[in-house]
Short mmCIF file of C-alpha atoms in Angstrom, two decimals:
data_model
loop_
_atom_site.label_atom_id
_atom_site.label_comp_id
_atom_site.label_asym_id
_atom_site.label_seq_id
_atom_site.Cartn_x
_atom_site.Cartn_y
_atom_site.Cartn_z
CA MET A 1 0.00 0.00 0.00
CA LYS A 2 2.86 2.31 0.87
CA LYS A 3 4.56 1.60 -2.47
CA LYS A 4 1.38 2.50 -4.35
CA ARG A 5 1.15 5.79 -2.49
CA ASN A 6 4.80 6.52 -3.24
CA TRP A 7 4.24 5.87 -6.95
CA ARG A 8 1.15 8.09 -6.95
CA LYS A 9 3.03 10.85 -5.18
CA PHE A 10 5.96 10.51 -7.58
CA PHE A 11 3.70 10.65 -10.65
CA SER A 12 1.67 13.57 -9.31
CA LYS A 13 4.89 15.53 -8.80
CA TYR A 14 6.59 14.64 -12.08
CA ASN A 15 3.58 13.92 -14.31
CA LEU A 16 4.25 16.77 -16.74
CA VAL A 17 7.95 15.92 -16.91
CA LEU A 18 7.18 12.25 -17.56
CA ILE A 19 4.51 12.93 -20.19
CA GLY A 20 6.41 15.70 -21.96
CA GLY A 21 9.72 13.85 -21.70
CA GLY A 22 8.14 10.65 -23.01
CA MET A 23 6.62 12.43 -25.99
CA PHE A 24 9.90 14.17 -26.74
CA LEU A 25 11.81 10.88 -26.41
CA ILE A 26 9.50 9.31 -29.01
CA LEU A 27 10.22 12.24 -31.32
CA VAL A 28 13.98 11.89 -30.83
CA THR A 29 13.82 8.14 -31.41
CA VAL A 30 11.87 8.61 -34.65
CA ALA A 31 14.36 11.22 -35.84
CA ILE A 32 17.38 9.03 -35.10
CA LEU A 33 15.88 5.90 -36.67
CA ALA A 34 14.44 7.71 -39.71
CA PRO A 35 16.89 6.14 -42.21
CA TRP A 36 15.94 2.66 -41.00
CA ILE A 37 12.18 3.00 -40.52
CA SER A 38 11.53 5.19 -43.56
CA PRO A 39 10.12 2.97 -46.33
CA TYR A 40 11.15 5.30 -49.19
CA ASP A 41 13.72 7.91 -50.10
CA PRO A 42 12.09 11.23 -49.04
CA LYS A 43 13.45 12.95 -52.16
CA ALA A 44 12.57 10.22 -54.68
CA MET A 45 9.95 11.40 -57.18
CA GLU A 46 7.50 9.12 -58.96
CA MET A 47 5.01 11.20 -60.91
CA THR A 48 2.80 8.21 -61.70
CA ASN A 49 1.95 7.96 -57.97
CA ALA A 50 1.31 11.65 -57.42
CA LEU A 51 -1.34 12.63 -54.85
CA GLN A 52 -2.19 9.08 -53.84
CA PRO A 53 -4.31 8.83 -50.64
CA PRO A 54 -3.02 6.93 -47.60
CA SER A 55 -2.70 3.19 -48.24
CA LEU A 56 -0.64 0.19 -47.19
CA ALA A 57 2.02 1.11 -49.75
CA HIS A 58 2.13 4.76 -48.66
CA LEU A 59 0.93 5.12 -45.06
CA CYS A 60 0.47 8.88 -45.32
CA GLY A 61 -0.09 9.11 -49.06
CA THR A 62 2.06 10.88 -51.63
CA ASP A 63 2.53 14.53 -52.57
CA GLU A 64 2.22 16.23 -55.96
CA PHE A 65 5.61 14.84 -57.04
CA GLY A 66 4.86 11.28 -55.97
CA ARG A 67 7.13 11.44 -52.93
CA ASP A 68 6.15 9.41 -49.87
CA VAL A 69 4.76 11.80 -47.25
CA PHE A 70 5.42 9.44 -44.34
CA SER A 71 9.14 9.27 -45.19
CA ARG A 72 9.30 13.05 -45.56
CA ILE A 73 7.66 13.55 -42.15
CA LEU A 74 10.17 11.20 -40.52
CA TYR A 75 13.11 13.03 -42.05
CA GLY A 76 11.43 16.34 -41.21
CA ALA A 77 11.75 15.39 -37.54
CA ARG A 78 15.52 15.18 -38.00
CA ILE A 79 15.62 18.63 -39.58
CA SER A 80 13.48 20.22 -36.85
CA LEU A 81 15.47 18.62 -34.02
CA THR A 82 18.81 19.51 -35.60
CA ILE A 83 17.82 23.16 -35.96
CA SER A 84 16.15 23.45 -32.53
CA LEU A 85 19.06 21.77 -30.72
CA SER A 86 21.56 23.97 -32.56
CA VAL A 87 19.61 27.12 -31.66
CA MET A 88 19.38 25.94 -28.05
CA ALA A 89 23.16 25.44 -27.89
CA VAL A 90 23.99 28.83 -29.44
CA VAL A 91 21.45 30.74 -27.37
CA GLY A 92 22.43 28.85 -24.21
CA VAL A 93 26.13 29.71 -24.48
CA VAL A 94 25.95 33.25 -25.87
CA GLY A 95 22.89 34.21 -23.82
CA THR A 96 24.44 32.97 -20.58
CA VAL A 97 27.66 34.93 -21.11
CA LEU A 98 25.88 38.15 -22.10
CA GLY A 99 23.30 37.79 -19.34
CA MET A 100 25.95 37.30 -16.67
CA LEU A 101 27.94 40.29 -17.88
CA ALA A 102 24.80 42.44 -18.01
CA GLY A 103 23.70 41.37 -14.53
CA TYR A 104 27.11 41.77 -12.90
CA TYR A 105 28.47 44.96 -14.49
CA HIS A 106 26.42 48.15 -14.67
CA LEU A 107 28.13 49.48 -17.81
CA ALA A 108 27.71 46.18 -19.63
CA ASP A 109 24.08 46.13 -18.50
CA THR A 110 23.44 49.50 -20.13
CA ILE A 111 25.02 48.49 -23.44
CA ILE A 112 23.84 44.88 -23.73
CA MET A 113 20.28 45.34 -22.54
CA ARG A 114 19.63 48.34 -24.78
CA PHE A 115 20.70 46.20 -27.72
CA MET A 116 18.52 43.31 -26.51
CA ASP A 117 15.55 45.65 -26.10
CA GLY A 118 16.05 46.75 -29.70
CA LEU A 119 15.96 43.14 -30.89
CA MET A 120 12.85 42.39 -28.84
CA ALA A 121 11.04 45.28 -30.53
CA PHE A 122 10.71 43.08 -33.62
CA PRO A 123 8.56 39.92 -33.72
CA THR A 124 10.70 36.78 -33.87
CA VAL A 125 9.57 35.67 -37.31
CA ILE A 126 9.92 39.17 -38.81
CA LEU A 127 13.45 39.60 -37.42
CA ALA A 128 14.51 36.14 -38.63
CA LEU A 129 12.89 36.85 -42.01
CA VAL A 130 14.95 40.03 -42.44
CA ILE A 131 18.18 38.24 -41.49
CA LEU A 132 17.47 35.35 -43.88
CA THR A 133 16.66 37.79 -46.67
CA VAL A 134 20.16 39.22 -46.29
CA LEU A 135 22.05 35.97 -45.67
CA GLY A 136 20.03 33.56 -47.82
CA SER A 137 18.38 30.24 -47.00
CA GLY A 138 20.06 27.15 -45.55
CA ILE A 139 20.32 25.40 -42.22
CA PRO A 140 23.37 27.39 -40.89
CA ASN A 141 21.78 30.73 -41.76
CA LEU A 142 18.43 29.63 -40.33
CA VAL A 143 20.11 28.60 -37.06
CA LEU A 144 21.90 31.96 -36.91
CA ALA A 145 18.74 33.95 -37.64
CA LEU A 146 16.62 32.11 -35.06
CA SER A 147 19.43 32.29 -32.48
CA ILE A 148 19.64 36.07 -32.83
CA ALA A 149 15.84 36.35 -32.61
CA GLN A 150 15.64 34.21 -29.44
CA LEU A 151 18.77 35.57 -27.77
CA PRO A 152 17.13 38.50 -25.88
CA ARG A 153 14.83 36.18 -23.90
CA MET A 154 17.74 34.11 -22.66
CA VAL A 155 19.81 37.17 -21.80
CA ARG A 156 16.98 38.69 -19.78
CA THR A 157 16.39 35.41 -17.91
CA VAL A 158 20.04 35.06 -16.89
CA ARG A 159 20.45 38.75 -16.09
CA THR A 160 17.46 38.73 -13.73
CA THR A 161 18.91 35.80 -11.80
CA VAL A 162 22.40 37.34 -11.64
CA VAL A 163 21.08 40.69 -10.35
CA SER A 164 19.41 38.99 -7.39
CA ALA A 165 22.13 36.37 -6.85
CA LYS A 166 25.03 38.82 -6.55
CA GLN A 167 23.41 40.28 -3.43
CA LEU A 168 23.42 36.95 -1.57
CA GLU A 169 25.56 36.56 1.52
CA HIS A 170 27.89 33.85 0.23
CA VAL A 171 28.57 35.90 -2.91
CA GLU A 172 29.34 38.98 -0.81
CA ALA A 173 31.59 36.86 1.39
CA ALA A 174 33.52 35.57 -1.63
CA ARG A 175 33.95 39.11 -2.88
CA ALA A 176 35.20 40.25 0.56
CA MET A 177 37.76 37.44 0.57
CA GLY A 178 39.22 38.74 -2.67
CA ALA A 179 37.75 36.32 -5.20
CA SER A 180 37.97 37.53 -8.79
CA ASP A 181 34.87 38.56 -10.68
CA ALA A 182 35.22 35.59 -13.04
CA ARG A 183 35.39 33.15 -10.12
CA ILE A 184 32.39 34.72 -8.42
CA MET A 185 30.30 34.61 -11.60
CA PHE A 186 31.13 31.05 -12.66
CA ARG A 187 31.66 29.46 -9.24
CA TYR A 188 28.93 31.05 -7.13
CA ILE A 189 26.38 32.71 -9.44
CA LEU A 190 26.23 30.45 -12.50
CA PRO A 191 24.90 27.39 -10.57
CA LEU A 192 21.95 29.51 -9.44
CA CYS A 193 21.11 30.25 -13.08
CA ILE A 194 20.88 26.61 -14.18
CA SER A 195 17.21 26.04 -13.24
CA PRO A 196 15.75 29.10 -15.04
CA MET A 197 18.08 28.45 -17.97
CA ILE A 198 16.80 24.88 -18.44
CA ILE A 199 13.19 26.05 -18.34
CA ARG A 200 13.84 28.87 -20.80
CA LEU A 201 15.76 26.63 -23.21
CA THR A 202 12.95 24.09 -23.47
CA LEU A 203 10.54 26.89 -24.38
CA ILE A 204 13.04 28.26 -26.90
CA MET A 205 13.22 24.84 -28.54
CA ALA A 206 9.43 24.75 -28.86
CA LEU A 207 9.36 28.23 -30.39
CA THR A 208 12.19 27.27 -32.74
CA VAL A 209 10.17 24.35 -34.13
CA LEU A 210 7.24 26.69 -34.84
CA ASN A 211 9.40 29.48 -36.25
CA GLU A 212 11.38 27.12 -38.49
CA ALA A 213 8.16 25.68 -39.90
CA SER A 214 6.73 29.19 -40.40
CA LEU A 215 9.80 30.51 -42.21
CA THR A 216 10.09 27.43 -44.39
CA PHE A 217 6.38 27.67 -45.17
CA LEU A 218 7.03 31.22 -46.40
CA GLY A 219 9.86 29.92 -48.59
CA VAL A 220 12.82 31.61 -46.90
CA GLY A 221 13.96 29.06 -44.34
CA LEU A 222 15.16 26.00 -46.22
CA SER A 223 15.48 25.06 -49.86
CA PRO A 224 12.52 23.09 -51.30
CA ASP A 225 14.57 19.90 -51.74
CA ILE A 226 15.05 19.54 -47.95
CA PRO A 227 12.20 17.46 -46.43
CA SER A 228 11.01 19.67 -43.58
CA TRP A 229 7.55 20.01 -42.06
CA GLY A 230 7.24 23.61 -43.24
CA THR A 231 8.09 22.62 -46.81
CA ILE A 232 5.47 19.85 -46.77
CA LEU A 233 2.82 22.30 -45.55
CA SER A 234 3.83 24.92 -48.09
CA GLU A 235 3.57 22.47 -50.99
CA ALA A 236 0.29 21.00 -49.69
CA ARG A 237 -1.66 24.25 -49.40
CA VAL A 238 -2.48 24.12 -53.11
CA HIS A 239 -4.16 20.74 -52.65
CA ILE A 240 -5.86 21.40 -49.31
CA GLN A 241 -9.37 20.82 -50.72
CA THR A 242 -8.60 17.63 -52.60
CA SER A 243 -5.80 16.09 -50.47
CA GLY A 244 -6.35 17.28 -46.92
CA TYR A 245 -4.09 14.58 -45.47
CA LEU A 246 -1.08 16.52 -46.76
CA ILE A 247 -1.90 19.29 -44.26
CA VAL A 248 -3.09 17.23 -41.30
CA LEU A 249 -0.18 14.83 -40.88
CA PRO A 250 2.78 17.28 -40.84
CA GLY A 251 0.64 19.64 -38.77
CA PHE A 252 0.14 16.87 -36.23
CA ALA A 253 3.92 16.32 -36.12
CA ILE A 254 4.49 20.01 -35.33
CA VAL A 255 1.80 19.98 -32.64
CA TRP A 256 3.32 16.84 -31.10
CA SER A 257 6.83 18.32 -30.88
CA VAL A 258 5.71 21.70 -29.55
CA MET A 259 3.33 20.15 -27.01
CA SER A 260 6.00 17.76 -25.73
CA LEU A 261 8.48 20.61 -25.18
CA ASN A 262 5.86 22.84 -23.55
CA LEU A 263 4.78 20.07 -21.17
CA LEU A 264 8.41 19.31 -20.38
CA GLY A 265 9.15 22.98 -19.74
CA ASP A 266 6.09 23.41 -17.49
CA GLY A 267 6.99 20.25 -15.58
CA LEU A 268 10.59 21.35 -15.07
CA ARG A 269 9.35 24.74 -13.87
CA ASP A 270 7.13 23.09 -11.26
CA VAL A 271 9.92 20.77 -10.10
CA LEU A 272 12.81 23.24 -10.12
CA ASP A 273 10.85 26.23 -8.84
CA PRO A 274 7.89 24.98 -6.74
CA LYS A 275 7.20 28.45 -5.30
CA LEU A 276 6.62 29.85 -8.78
CA SER A 277 4.14 27.11 -9.67
CA LYS A 278 2.00 27.88 -6.61
CA LYS A 279 1.48 31.49 -7.55
#
């Protein structure tokens, strides 16, 4: 009886983390195993099978070029995860450094945060669209554009934590004992930033999936030959009345990935910052 109560208590505390993490794990597994579980080459065209409805031969049907939609969705998961993880890494490193400098030094705060405020004045998609118009399409440029667009949110999150953390007693004691600024920031302040950073990064990944699909749908994110969810949606809009499955299935994949990351982020927020979840 006690074990059952412990399991219920454990699940009630970590239910969002378990559900969101499980959904995200399924997505990662599908992306990794895409070359092995994909029945067709996602780029192979066969015009004689164009716009075929879902069947045993093509589980999700075919598009206007006769390409297997199921295979393209599987490979699209790899593209979305590659871009979102890359953006998370860039924003995590650069945003942490800039946020710590802005929170610790007043002069750096004035310079960095005014620049971040300027970036936040533009909607994410619009800012990324302008950058991609200048740099051109492609995965590296898309990662750079989305990283710049998401950077202000990470910087503000880290800066807020640093501003409050540098007033703590153990930080003041380290400063009084002659510890260098670098040691204080990375030894005493950075560990306090880990929890809000993890929460913010999961939300950034979810936004990146949506923004990548939106930009690719508009035709500026990735080249048409790359099998991404946004490309599938963009090509399917012409056939929405006659072949609705072309819209539903990649849309479901986007909803699945964004929902898993949002649930995971909410669960981590509740676990890492219980006081915040009670407000």
